[in-house]
């Protein structure tokens, strides 16, 4: 995971990964051919990604995938289409890597979509089919989707603070150039986290910060940025504007694992915000095989909670009554093993009992700088984090 | 509108605007007092923002507000609450400007929300009430919300190309600093357009580009950026990732009016995408008083259309059948005066007749660089734009 400081040029870093991906693709394809020749049967082995092969690993604190593997056969009516789709996507990825192009999941879907000659059957009908195949290929090849040159959407993340980075950007006609990023000298929008934030494309050069503060909402992040919270508290502030994209989670993960920075997360006091915390922390069930690159199990929850409402004496006008959907989501949270801590269940109980939720912006009911000047410093001082 | 090159320091630019806002606030409040003393009646005059006072101005091509003004009275049961809200928001804006803080609509809502002593009545119950009052104040004071230090959400826009900018960022303890932006040397996420992009905060220093290409979707923008389309075609590429925020529209507007750059817009071929085009072009009905700062009526539509489907020979797999909602939205578009051009109605008819829509990503069904290497250059060459 750690950035290799011995690699000579930036071009090399990206090239190394690209070559490793192409090698893995070739070996994967050759294995299908070899097996076919030996067993007279065309199939590929795909790790099982259903819930039955996923478990929460208490020790590491992440959702992990088991060892079960299924065979996807070419001459099986139930498998043939998925087999074909996998081959098409694999060929597309080979093109992308060879041409030095990155692209979106949606583009890959259109790229492989065509009508099979002589039939009215399409290779794919919906994007979720090609998305699933890309996930299969991630597990089969051992590279994350971003290393296969495929991203989801444009970047959503915004970052500021004492950190120097370097983006390695391929030139359309070959080679790469580098773009220097100084996290202390970014505009009000911050550094826009790119759609792919793997070490071969985003190189962390220097980190002066002592911790990472993840803020759920972009508008709240703007307040922290405007107040130069990162300067006063020597930290990196980052937001993904709601549900985090993979690139933002990847940066948080890398800052924690490569630079040993503690990670604190701030969200609204509601089931949706708390779930977002758990996405940064544990990863999501259907991407369990990525937990080791995306999750940050040591992340701690800074706030907001219903206990905070009482402790910091918020006015009652900030209370928002729970909807049926809020209550349902809260029930869901109770079931997640990583929310099994007593401290969290006390908060769940409290929210249910008092029947309200609360937003980060509620801080402004006191004064505009309440979060940056009073609440967050107090939490950092007392270390009153939730697990 | 034009950046004033004679202003000495950056601090001055922001200070000048802030002082003008404070002056306008004071004059506005004094007028209420003077009128009260003279007429024994406490009221404020609020420009009417309903549809009846809004019209589409053929000549300028923007939606404009008429002259009608309504009186909002303090001692009128139907007006009292709104009067109170307006006074509270005005006081909050005064604080924001004096303290040099910018904040979100949501924060302002919480700031003014409290229970009126001795009653169970809240000053505001929902954010839309304070939002409407801020819009009232924009029209009454003659400053846009951003100049009143209030933004909607964090920045959504991403920009790249031959342009140099300077962000003027206030320091939390007074004064400002500047952040230099080189649009040719941004990372893969581009320059993140800040939540407030008024001339006193974002200074356009130098523009080499010859036109602006607005791209609806962030993922498609990423392809144009990766291919350095802006370099090959000497243009600025910008996206707001869907429905544009005000800051992104403001930057597009300023590049057109201050630098005379033609603006071309690319969206999906569907009613939603075409509506997004019209937001860049004409502004929206409820913000008609802002058309002159946000709209770019000279913008032209580059694509995608159903005609393009035929002209560029897309495979039929890219067709997406219209839903009932698509058809309904298409009907809505027909009613807008700025879509009254024959050329547009031909496209509406064609879409209805052929009963499908199409996304920008459909270009990848040909090859990944189809949009950047073939489609867009062909459109720019032929100048086959829609009005």
XYZ file of C-alpha atoms in Angstrom:
774
model
C 0.000 0.000 0.000
C 2.818 2.373 0.875
C 4.136 4.692 -1.822
C 7.389 3.256 -3.052
C 9.929 6.056 -2.796
C 12.584 4.128 -4.747
C 10.729 4.147 -8.052
C 12.644 6.387 -10.432
C 10.122 8.237 -12.581
C 6.418 8.824 -12.348
C 5.959 7.318 -15.745
C 7.393 4.110 -14.302
C 4.906 3.900 -11.458
C 1.900 4.010 -13.727
C 3.613 1.823 -16.313
C 4.439 -0.821 -13.702
C 0.816 -1.082 -12.628
C -0.431 -1.114 -16.205
C 1.996 -3.858 -17.132
C 1.012 -5.897 -14.089
C -2.654 -5.573 -15.065
C -1.954 -6.687 -18.633
C 0.078 -9.614 -17.323
C -2.764 -10.654 -15.011
C -5.273 -10.391 -17.854
C -3.101 -12.569 -20.069
C -2.570 -15.175 -17.367
C -6.287 -15.190 -16.601
C -7.152 -15.773 -20.259
C -4.424 -18.378 -20.676
C -5.762 -20.290 -17.708
C -9.176 -20.525 -19.370
C -7.531 -21.856 -22.520
C -5.300 -24.319 -20.664
C -8.213 -25.637 -18.593
C -10.303 -25.964 -21.750
C -7.622 -28.007 -23.472
C -7.109 -30.230 -20.452
C -10.712 -30.684 -19.347
C -12.553 -30.178 -22.659
C -14.652 -27.603 -20.880
C -14.556 -23.817 -21.155
C -14.986 -22.080 -17.803
C -13.602 -19.391 -15.554
C -13.357 -19.436 -11.759
C -15.127 -16.528 -10.110
C -14.922 -15.808 -6.378
C -18.405 -15.857 -4.840
C -19.534 -12.392 -3.783
C -22.904 -13.137 -2.242
C -23.636 -12.603 1.428
C -23.028 -16.306 2.147
C -19.353 -15.821 1.317
C -18.947 -12.569 3.222
C -18.260 -12.131 6.902
C -17.354 -9.414 9.339
C -13.852 -10.035 10.609
C -13.808 -8.944 14.262
C -10.045 -8.778 14.504
C -9.345 -6.545 11.512
C -12.696 -4.815 11.819
C -13.533 -5.083 8.132
C -16.018 -7.007 6.027
C -14.131 -9.812 4.340
C -14.814 -12.195 1.517
C -14.507 -15.962 2.011
C -12.695 -18.452 -0.258
C -15.631 -19.874 -2.177
C -15.228 -19.922 -5.915
C -17.851 -20.691 -8.558
C -17.258 -21.943 -12.063
C -18.752 -19.889 -14.865
C -19.169 -22.131 -17.890
C -19.367 -21.163 -21.509
C -21.602 -24.109 -22.523
C -24.151 -23.650 -19.767
C -27.335 -21.810 -20.684
C -27.412 -20.118 -17.289
C -23.792 -18.960 -17.517
C -23.176 -18.315 -21.214
C -24.239 -14.665 -21.279
C -22.269 -13.714 -18.189
C -19.292 -15.597 -19.616
C -19.552 -13.603 -22.820
C -19.928 -10.329 -20.910
C -16.845 -11.113 -18.832
C -14.795 -11.791 -21.951
C -16.025 -8.560 -23.567
C -15.218 -6.456 -20.520
C -11.815 -8.112 -20.144
C -11.020 -7.235 -23.772
C -12.211 -3.657 -23.177
C -9.994 -3.293 -20.140
C -7.048 -4.544 -22.169
C -7.764 -1.794 -24.740
C -8.134 0.875 -22.051
C -4.848 -0.004 -20.386
C -2.969 -0.313 -23.668
C -4.312 2.994 -24.957
C -3.732 4.750 -21.619
C -7.390 5.785 -21.350
C -9.509 5.861 -18.203
C -13.263 5.833 -18.449
C -16.526 5.476 -16.576
C -18.611 2.416 -15.780
C -21.322 3.859 -18.022
C -18.899 4.117 -20.945
C -17.817 0.497 -20.506
C -21.463 -0.530 -20.581
C -22.006 1.205 -23.929
C -18.690 -0.048 -25.260
C -19.590 -3.724 -24.838
C -23.277 -3.358 -25.668
C -24.196 -4.720 -29.070
C -26.745 -7.010 -30.633
C -25.405 -10.513 -31.114
C -25.371 -11.091 -34.901
C -28.237 -13.214 -36.176
C -30.246 -12.716 -32.981
C -32.298 -10.037 -31.222
C -30.260 -10.621 -28.093
C -28.061 -7.856 -26.692
C -24.762 -8.580 -25.000
C -25.917 -6.426 -22.070
C -29.248 -4.757 -21.430
C -28.504 -2.776 -18.307
C -25.445 -1.170 -16.814
C -25.676 -3.212 -13.641
C -24.749 -6.283 -15.681
C -21.440 -4.815 -16.858
C -20.821 -3.321 -13.404
C -21.131 -6.763 -11.837
C -18.765 -8.237 -14.391
C -16.197 -5.547 -13.597
C -16.498 -6.470 -9.917
C -15.937 -10.121 -10.905
C -12.810 -9.113 -12.806
C -11.515 -7.124 -9.834
C -11.658 -10.256 -7.698
C -10.317 -12.543 -10.427
C -7.419 -10.308 -11.420
C -6.577 -8.959 -7.987
C -6.621 -5.323 -9.106
C -9.124 -2.679 -8.128
C -11.376 -1.243 -10.790
C -9.436 2.006 -10.825
C -6.270 0.097 -11.717
C -8.267 -1.411 -14.575
C -8.747 2.215 -15.736
C -12.453 2.368 -14.856
C -14.053 4.867 -12.486
C -17.610 5.487 -11.406
C -18.264 9.200 -11.747
C -16.249 12.369 -11.723
C -14.515 13.205 -8.467
C -16.683 14.339 -5.587
C -14.107 14.780 -2.884
C -12.716 18.096 -1.669
C -9.587 18.310 0.466
C -7.490 20.989 2.187
C -4.728 21.062 4.766
C -1.001 20.636 5.321
C -0.289 17.987 2.693
C 1.603 18.001 -0.591
C 0.498 15.704 -3.368
C 1.377 15.025 -6.936
C -1.052 13.826 -9.554
C 0.401 11.695 -12.310
C -1.620 12.496 -15.409
C -1.130 10.549 -18.636
C -0.751 12.588 -21.803
C -3.141 11.604 -24.565
C -0.186 10.966 -26.900
C 1.906 8.982 -24.450
C 3.995 9.635 -21.397
C 2.784 11.396 -18.288
C 3.054 14.770 -16.664
C 2.777 15.640 -13.009
C 0.608 18.247 -11.333
C 1.741 19.536 -7.950
C -0.928 20.053 -5.313
C -0.321 22.063 -2.174
C -3.218 21.422 0.178
C -2.485 24.652 2.043
C -2.777 26.720 -1.095
C -6.025 25.558 -2.666
C -9.031 27.713 -3.504
C -12.336 27.682 -1.648
C -13.367 24.499 -3.487
C -10.279 22.717 -2.195
C -8.325 20.107 -4.106
C -10.797 18.216 -6.210
C -10.075 14.528 -5.512
C -9.753 12.895 -8.950
C -11.918 9.923 -9.967
C -8.919 7.592 -9.555
C -6.804 8.084 -6.438
C -4.608 4.976 -6.512
C -0.925 5.404 -5.552
C 0.158 5.184 -9.192
C -1.921 8.271 -10.011
C -1.961 10.264 -6.783
C 1.345 10.368 -4.999
C 1.366 11.657 -1.429
C 4.641 13.525 -1.145
C 4.585 15.101 2.262
C 2.173 15.224 5.181
C 2.528 17.666 8.030
C -0.983 17.068 9.337
C -1.554 15.120 12.533
C -5.024 13.769 11.808
C -7.772 13.584 9.195
C -11.181 15.128 9.743
C -13.842 13.714 7.430
C -16.919 15.936 7.151
C -20.088 14.500 5.668
C -21.396 17.614 3.954
C -19.666 19.878 1.484
C -21.320 23.086 2.779
C -20.120 22.336 6.325
C -16.651 21.489 4.999
C -16.612 24.960 3.403
C -17.084 26.549 6.824
C -14.108 24.538 8.205
C -12.046 25.509 5.180
C -12.952 29.188 5.355
C -12.035 29.221 9.045
C -8.732 27.493 8.176
C -9.510 24.842 10.750
C -6.791 22.717 9.120
C -4.242 25.419 9.946
C -5.278 25.951 13.539
C -5.518 22.222 14.297
C -2.862 20.913 11.905
C -5.117 18.457 10.145
C -6.473 17.502 6.753
C -10.153 18.231 6.156
C -11.966 16.197 3.532
C -15.536 15.770 2.335
C -17.264 13.691 -0.313
C -20.480 15.706 -0.132
C -22.600 12.853 1.265
C -22.202 9.186 0.401
C -18.463 8.850 -0.332
C -17.112 7.790 -3.695
C -14.319 5.245 -3.802
C -11.560 7.764 -4.557
C -12.307 9.817 -1.448
C -12.400 6.690 0.715
C -9.133 5.593 -0.866
C -7.402 8.841 0.078
C -8.659 8.584 3.668
C -7.506 4.966 3.806
C -4.062 5.824 2.448
C -3.582 8.719 4.857
C -4.378 6.394 7.726
C -2.319 3.390 6.658
C 0.642 5.041 4.960
C 0.929 8.043 7.258
C -0.563 6.680 10.484
C -2.986 9.588 10.777
C -5.980 9.068 13.059
C -9.258 9.542 11.185
C -12.261 11.282 12.758
C -15.627 11.448 11.029
C -18.372 14.079 11.447
C -21.889 13.484 10.157
C -25.440 14.530 10.882
C -27.039 12.828 13.880
C -29.274 10.558 11.844
C -29.230 6.999 10.583
C -28.158 8.125 7.120
C -25.142 10.100 8.444
C -24.120 7.294 10.762
C -24.303 4.864 7.877
C -21.963 7.130 5.902
C -19.537 6.904 8.833
C -19.678 3.135 8.593
C -18.940 3.251 4.853
C -15.674 5.085 5.539
C -14.981 2.699 8.396
C -15.966 -0.776 7.288
C -16.727 -0.702 3.599
C -19.888 -2.026 2.093
C -21.136 -5.563 1.854
C -21.177 -5.932 -1.906
C -17.641 -4.598 -2.194
C -16.292 -6.693 0.675
C -13.284 -7.822 -1.366
C -12.156 -4.197 -1.415
C -12.314 -3.612 2.327
C -8.564 -3.837 2.629
C -8.022 -0.942 0.247
C -11.082 1.206 0.931
C -12.011 0.740 4.581
C -10.475 2.480 7.574
C -11.629 0.375 10.545
C -9.707 2.510 13.019
C -11.763 5.579 12.098
C -13.563 7.125 15.057
C -16.858 8.980 15.163
C -16.529 12.544 16.393
C -20.169 13.545 16.165
C -23.029 14.475 15.880
C -25.069 12.452 18.381
C -28.255 12.990 20.331
C -26.096 13.036 23.477
C -24.388 16.089 21.975
C -27.755 17.797 21.807
C -27.938 17.661 25.601
C -24.269 18.097 26.363
C -23.836 21.200 24.226
C -27.251 22.647 25.031
C -28.716 23.009 21.547
C -32.034 24.890 21.350
C -35.024 22.645 20.796
C -35.760 24.248 17.425
C -32.983 22.147 15.856
C -34.851 18.903 16.548
C -36.252 17.168 13.471
C -38.838 14.500 14.179
C -37.946 11.009 12.953
C -39.855 9.756 9.921
C -40.889 6.136 9.509
C -37.985 5.738 7.115
C -35.537 7.120 9.697
C -36.789 4.573 12.214
C -36.450 1.779 9.694
C -32.885 2.757 8.837
C -32.045 2.975 12.508
C -33.267 -0.610 12.915
C -30.965 -1.608 10.038
C -27.982 -0.007 11.757
C -28.658 -2.009 14.909
C -28.117 -5.181 12.918
C -24.678 -4.317 11.573
C -21.985 -6.108 13.587
C -19.715 -3.059 13.493
C -22.365 -1.031 15.315
C -22.654 -3.658 18.066
C -20.775 -1.520 20.599
C -22.734 -0.531 23.702
C -21.886 3.125 23.154
C -23.595 3.068 19.781
C -26.635 1.208 21.084
C -27.032 3.821 23.769
C -27.152 6.428 20.998
C -29.633 4.379 18.976
C -31.844 4.004 22.046
C -31.607 7.685 22.825
C -32.560 8.693 19.286
C -35.501 6.310 19.298
C -36.659 7.414 22.734
C -36.374 11.136 22.105
C -37.646 10.692 18.561
C -35.550 13.272 16.775
C -32.545 13.689 14.540
C -30.260 16.684 14.073
C -28.046 18.125 11.366
C -24.495 19.468 11.506
C -25.815 22.855 10.402
C -27.729 22.992 13.700
C -24.488 24.399 15.081
C -25.371 27.684 13.415
C -28.349 28.040 15.719
C -25.737 29.030 18.295
C -23.312 30.952 16.096
C -21.806 30.376 12.687
C -18.427 29.266 14.002
C -19.800 27.012 16.742
C -18.586 23.821 15.041
C -15.119 25.110 14.238
C -14.487 27.108 17.402
C -16.256 25.186 20.136
C -17.789 21.827 19.326
C -15.031 20.126 17.326
C -12.156 21.449 19.476
C -14.001 20.229 22.587
C -14.447 16.762 21.076
C -10.806 16.583 20.009
C -9.709 17.714 23.473
C -11.879 15.251 25.404
C -11.325 12.450 22.888
C -14.978 11.560 23.407
C -15.252 9.572 20.188
C -17.571 6.706 19.408
C -15.997 3.466 18.169
C -19.740 43.061 -14.643
C -16.238 43.420 -15.999
C -13.311 42.933 -13.660
C -12.016 46.342 -12.717
C -8.300 46.334 -13.473
C -7.690 49.670 -11.733
C -8.480 48.428 -8.249
C -5.264 48.405 -6.274
C -5.380 45.435 -3.938
C -7.490 42.332 -3.751
C -8.474 43.213 -0.261
C -10.034 46.367 -1.694
C -12.208 44.541 -4.200
C -13.889 42.403 -1.602
C -14.015 45.277 0.872
C -15.691 47.547 -1.675
C -18.456 45.039 -2.288
C -18.890 44.335 1.407
C -19.136 48.039 2.159
C -21.659 48.554 -0.630
C -23.776 45.714 0.767
C -23.671 47.184 4.270
C -24.602 50.605 2.874
C -27.551 49.103 0.977
C -28.710 47.270 4.097
C -28.547 50.440 6.143
C -30.422 52.473 3.527
C -33.037 49.743 3.221
C -33.598 49.712 6.988
C -33.605 53.506 7.191
C -36.266 53.679 4.505
C -38.525 51.456 6.577
C -38.015 53.729 9.567
C -38.541 56.937 7.565
C -41.693 55.607 5.940
C -42.980 54.519 9.335
C -42.433 57.950 10.815
C -44.058 59.668 7.858
C -46.984 57.304 7.243
C -47.448 55.817 10.726
C -47.210 52.411 9.089
C -44.349 49.896 9.165
C -43.786 48.199 5.827
C -41.159 47.230 3.268
C -41.499 47.251 -0.495
C -40.770 43.877 -2.068
C -40.554 43.324 -5.829
C -43.132 40.738 -6.925
C -41.495 37.492 -8.006
C -44.501 35.464 -9.091
C -45.043 34.357 -12.680
C -47.404 37.299 -13.267
C -44.471 39.681 -12.911
C -42.053 37.666 -15.021
C -41.730 37.656 -18.776
C -39.438 36.327 -21.442
C -37.670 39.227 -23.081
C -37.283 38.321 -26.774
C -34.640 40.934 -27.463
C -32.205 40.099 -24.701
C -33.254 36.458 -24.694
C -33.556 36.219 -20.930
C -36.369 35.833 -18.427
C -36.945 39.225 -16.832
C -38.796 40.514 -13.841
C -41.389 43.293 -14.186
C -41.704 46.425 -12.032
C -44.503 45.391 -9.717
C -43.812 45.887 -6.045
C -45.825 44.652 -3.077
C -45.909 46.130 0.392
C -45.102 43.805 3.257
C -46.644 45.207 6.421
C -45.638 44.594 9.995
C -49.165 45.017 11.402
C -50.891 42.723 8.962
C -51.581 39.195 10.184
C -50.834 37.808 6.741
C -47.507 39.641 6.462
C -46.164 39.857 10.006
C -44.243 36.588 10.028
C -42.592 37.198 6.691
C -41.761 40.733 7.834
C -40.094 39.349 10.930
C -38.206 36.730 8.908
C -36.942 39.396 6.523
C -35.672 41.526 9.399
C -33.963 38.497 10.994
C -32.254 37.472 7.762
C -31.190 41.060 7.061
C -29.584 41.235 10.506
C -27.867 37.884 9.898
C -26.465 39.091 6.590
C -25.127 42.187 8.307
C -23.311 39.926 10.802
C -21.954 37.693 8.046
C -20.567 40.591 6.040
C -19.128 42.342 9.084
C -17.479 39.164 10.350
C -16.211 38.225 6.886
C -17.936 34.836 7.007
C -19.702 33.079 4.141
C -22.239 30.376 4.847
C -24.923 28.143 3.406
C -28.670 28.672 3.022
C -29.161 25.844 5.501
C -26.989 27.584 8.093
C -28.939 30.819 7.713
C -32.145 28.874 8.274
C -30.838 27.478 11.565
C -29.355 30.825 12.557
C -32.691 32.656 12.444
C -34.814 29.774 13.691
C -36.016 30.202 17.236
C -39.193 30.010 19.218
C -40.803 33.409 19.697
C -40.739 34.031 23.486
C -44.076 33.476 25.203
C -45.469 31.498 22.262
C -45.097 28.096 20.640
C -44.526 29.793 17.315
C -41.190 29.422 15.521
C -39.696 32.221 13.475
C -39.274 29.746 10.609
C -40.382 26.154 10.294
C -38.830 25.180 6.998
C -35.760 26.218 5.068
C -37.788 27.279 2.061
C -39.150 30.171 4.131
C -35.709 31.633 4.823
C -34.620 30.871 1.232
C -37.516 32.929 -0.100
C -36.684 35.795 2.211
C -33.083 35.766 0.975
C -34.403 35.980 -2.590
C -36.550 38.936 -1.491
C -33.490 40.618 -0.040
C -31.519 40.042 -3.242
C -34.155 41.972 -5.181
C -34.580 44.661 -2.531
C -30.873 45.282 -2.012
C -29.736 44.779 -5.589
C -27.001 42.334 -4.663
C -26.884 38.654 -5.456
C -27.035 36.191 -2.615
C -23.353 35.371 -2.994
C -22.496 39.022 -2.373
C -24.606 38.752 0.778
C -22.146 35.977 1.809
C -24.639 33.143 1.370
C -24.192 30.146 -0.926
C -26.271 27.073 -1.598
C -23.964 24.075 -1.376
C -20.297 23.380 -1.803
C -18.918 23.881 -5.284
C -19.918 21.386 -7.945
C -18.170 22.825 -10.969
C -14.974 21.498 -12.506
C -12.954 23.509 -15.022
C -9.814 23.115 -17.128
C -8.206 24.947 -20.026
C -6.059 27.928 -21.002
C -7.193 30.384 -18.345
C -5.516 31.913 -15.311
C -7.599 32.845 -12.304
C -7.063 34.143 -8.848
C -9.240 33.326 -5.882
C -9.492 35.976 -3.218
C -9.876 34.129 0.060
C -10.574 35.983 3.300
C -8.457 35.036 6.278
C -10.445 34.121 9.382
C -8.626 36.817 11.344
C -8.971 39.574 8.793
C -7.465 40.498 5.455
C -7.364 38.237 2.445
C -4.931 36.031 0.623
C -4.926 35.042 -3.019
C -4.696 31.605 -4.554
C -3.401 31.374 -8.117
C -5.156 28.937 -10.428
C -3.657 27.829 -13.724
C -6.372 26.043 -15.680
C -3.748 24.256 -17.775
C -2.067 22.808 -14.743
C -4.912 21.316 -12.719
C -5.267 17.693 -11.652
C -7.742 15.216 -13.084
C -10.538 16.747 -10.989
C -9.907 20.150 -12.540
C -10.241 23.461 -10.727
C -13.030 23.059 -8.246
C -15.311 26.074 -8.838
C -15.866 27.601 -5.381
C -19.379 28.108 -3.960
C -19.096 31.870 -4.612
C -17.679 32.911 -7.975
C -18.453 36.637 -8.007
C -15.758 38.956 -9.422
C -14.757 40.105 -5.945
C -13.821 36.523 -5.020
C -12.784 34.955 -8.320
C -10.697 37.194 -10.529
C -10.178 36.130 -14.116
C -6.637 37.237 -14.913
C -5.956 35.930 -18.364
C -7.847 33.930 -20.959
C -6.171 32.363 -23.960
C -9.141 30.149 -24.793
C -11.338 30.890 -27.796
C -14.560 29.329 -26.582
C -16.228 27.596 -23.646
C -17.479 24.025 -23.867
C -20.030 23.186 -21.172
C -20.449 19.446 -20.631
C -23.464 18.202 -18.695
C -21.861 15.221 -17.011
C -18.755 15.060 -14.893
C -17.708 11.596 -16.142
C -17.869 12.790 -19.761
C -15.971 15.948 -18.821
C -13.240 13.692 -17.422
C -12.806 12.080 -20.852
C -12.437 15.547 -22.461
C -9.963 16.545 -19.769
C -7.922 13.355 -20.014
C -7.729 13.803 -23.791
C -6.650 17.442 -23.249
C -9.409 18.544 -25.565
C -8.926 22.055 -24.169
C -5.338 22.018 -25.427
C -6.076 20.710 -28.909
C -9.041 23.060 -29.426
C -7.917 26.021 -27.315
C -11.024 26.152 -25.166
C -12.221 25.986 -21.589
C -14.095 22.844 -20.584
C -16.477 23.059 -17.656
C -19.050 20.829 -16.012
C -21.408 21.124 -13.074
C -22.145 17.394 -12.965
C -25.816 17.746 -13.947
C -28.115 20.590 -12.935
C -25.742 23.567 -12.645
C -25.188 25.462 -9.428
C -25.143 29.237 -9.528
C -21.366 29.572 -9.251
C -20.738 27.457 -12.349
C -23.348 29.400 -14.319
C -21.749 32.614 -13.095
C -18.319 31.601 -14.405
C -19.800 30.668 -17.796
C -21.682 33.966 -17.892
C -18.563 35.976 -17.013
C -16.414 34.218 -19.612
C -19.007 35.081 -22.230
C -19.651 38.687 -21.262
C -16.248 39.787 -20.024
C -14.162 37.826 -22.504
C -16.558 37.488 -25.437
C -16.113 33.735 -25.579
C -18.783 31.784 -27.456
C -20.429 29.169 -25.228
C -21.390 25.722 -26.516
C -23.330 23.256 -24.403
C -23.324 19.439 -24.609
C -25.954 17.351 -22.877
C -27.693 14.012 -23.219
C -30.366 13.854 -25.899
C -33.282 13.878 -23.490
C -35.694 16.419 -22.039
C -33.702 16.606 -18.827
C -30.410 17.384 -20.597
C -32.044 19.928 -22.875
C -33.582 21.613 -19.869
C -30.114 21.865 -18.315
C -28.994 23.623 -21.498
C -31.810 26.121 -21.037
C -30.770 26.774 -17.439
C -27.308 27.852 -18.608
C -28.921 29.836 -21.403
C -31.986 31.560 -19.979
C -31.982 31.158 -16.258
C -34.879 29.843 -14.293
C -38.293 31.368 -13.710
C -38.115 31.815 -9.952
C -34.718 33.488 -10.196
C -35.692 35.739 -13.092
C -34.222 38.800 -11.374
C -30.825 37.129 -11.659
C -30.952 36.421 -15.374
C -28.636 39.291 -16.118
C -25.879 37.833 -13.969
C -26.472 34.108 -14.391
C -27.881 33.539 -17.878
C -25.938 33.317 -21.130
C -28.616 33.752 -23.815
C -26.072 33.554 -26.634
C -25.109 30.015 -25.633
C -25.572 27.486 -28.406
C -26.465 23.816 -28.208
C -23.796 21.557 -29.659
C -25.500 18.232 -29.034
C -26.721 15.513 -28.465
C -29.877 15.296 -30.583
C -31.859 12.501 -32.159
C -30.755 13.877 -35.541
C -27.202 13.114 -34.422
C -28.206 9.509 -33.931
C -28.885 9.257 -37.662
C -26.183 11.585 -38.890
C -23.383 9.892 -36.983
C -24.737 6.378 -37.432
C -25.037 5.246 -33.829
C -25.860 1.561 -33.322
C -29.467 0.961 -32.309
C -28.371 -0.509 -28.948
C -27.840 3.033 -27.630
C -31.547 3.859 -27.901
C -33.366 4.194 -24.594
C -37.143 4.093 -24.840
C -38.930 7.195 -23.539
C -40.768 6.821 -20.256
C -44.057 8.568 -19.531
C -42.078 11.075 -17.477
C -39.744 11.772 -20.408
C -42.758 12.474 -22.612
C -44.247 14.767 -20.012
C -41.017 16.734 -19.653
C -40.747 17.013 -23.418
C -44.233 18.546 -23.459
C -43.055 21.059 -20.845
C -40.076 22.044 -22.989
C -42.382 22.775 -25.935
C -44.091 25.436 -23.852
C -40.962 27.419 -22.977
C -40.682 30.488 -25.210
C -36.921 30.051 -25.564
C -37.473 26.647 -27.163
C -39.921 28.087 -29.712
C -37.399 27.847 -32.563
C -38.391 25.585 -35.438
C -35.099 23.738 -35.210
C -35.885 22.704 -31.639
C -39.428 21.689 -32.461
C -38.126 19.462 -35.222
C -35.979 17.745 -32.603
C -38.899 17.449 -30.167
C -41.047 15.932 -32.939
C -38.295 13.538 -33.944
C -37.768 12.354 -30.369
C -41.482 11.838 -29.892
C -41.886 10.040 -33.209
C -38.898 7.762 -32.820
C -39.647 7.319 -29.128
C -36.140 7.170 -27.752
C -33.536 9.213 -25.923
C -29.763 8.858 -25.912
C -26.888 9.636 -23.553
C -23.525 11.291 -24.206
C -21.826 8.073 -23.129
C -23.419 6.402 -26.161
C -20.372 7.740 -28.014
C -18.386 4.929 -26.415
C -20.414 2.401 -28.358
C -18.239 3.490 -31.290
C -14.940 4.054 -29.495
C -13.930 5.712 -26.284
C -12.609 8.865 -27.933
C -15.506 9.254 -30.362
C -16.806 12.426 -28.663
C -13.421 14.112 -28.346
C -11.933 13.012 -31.659
C -14.853 12.898 -34.051
C -18.243 14.127 -32.881
C -17.375 17.418 -31.156
C -14.731 18.483 -33.709
C -17.246 17.801 -36.517
C -19.879 19.935 -34.785
C -17.429 22.762 -34.150
C -16.272 22.603 -37.765
C -19.763 22.592 -39.312
C -21.140 25.048 -36.744
C -24.312 22.970 -36.751
C -25.554 24.309 -33.417
C -29.102 24.617 -32.203
C -30.247 28.060 -31.013
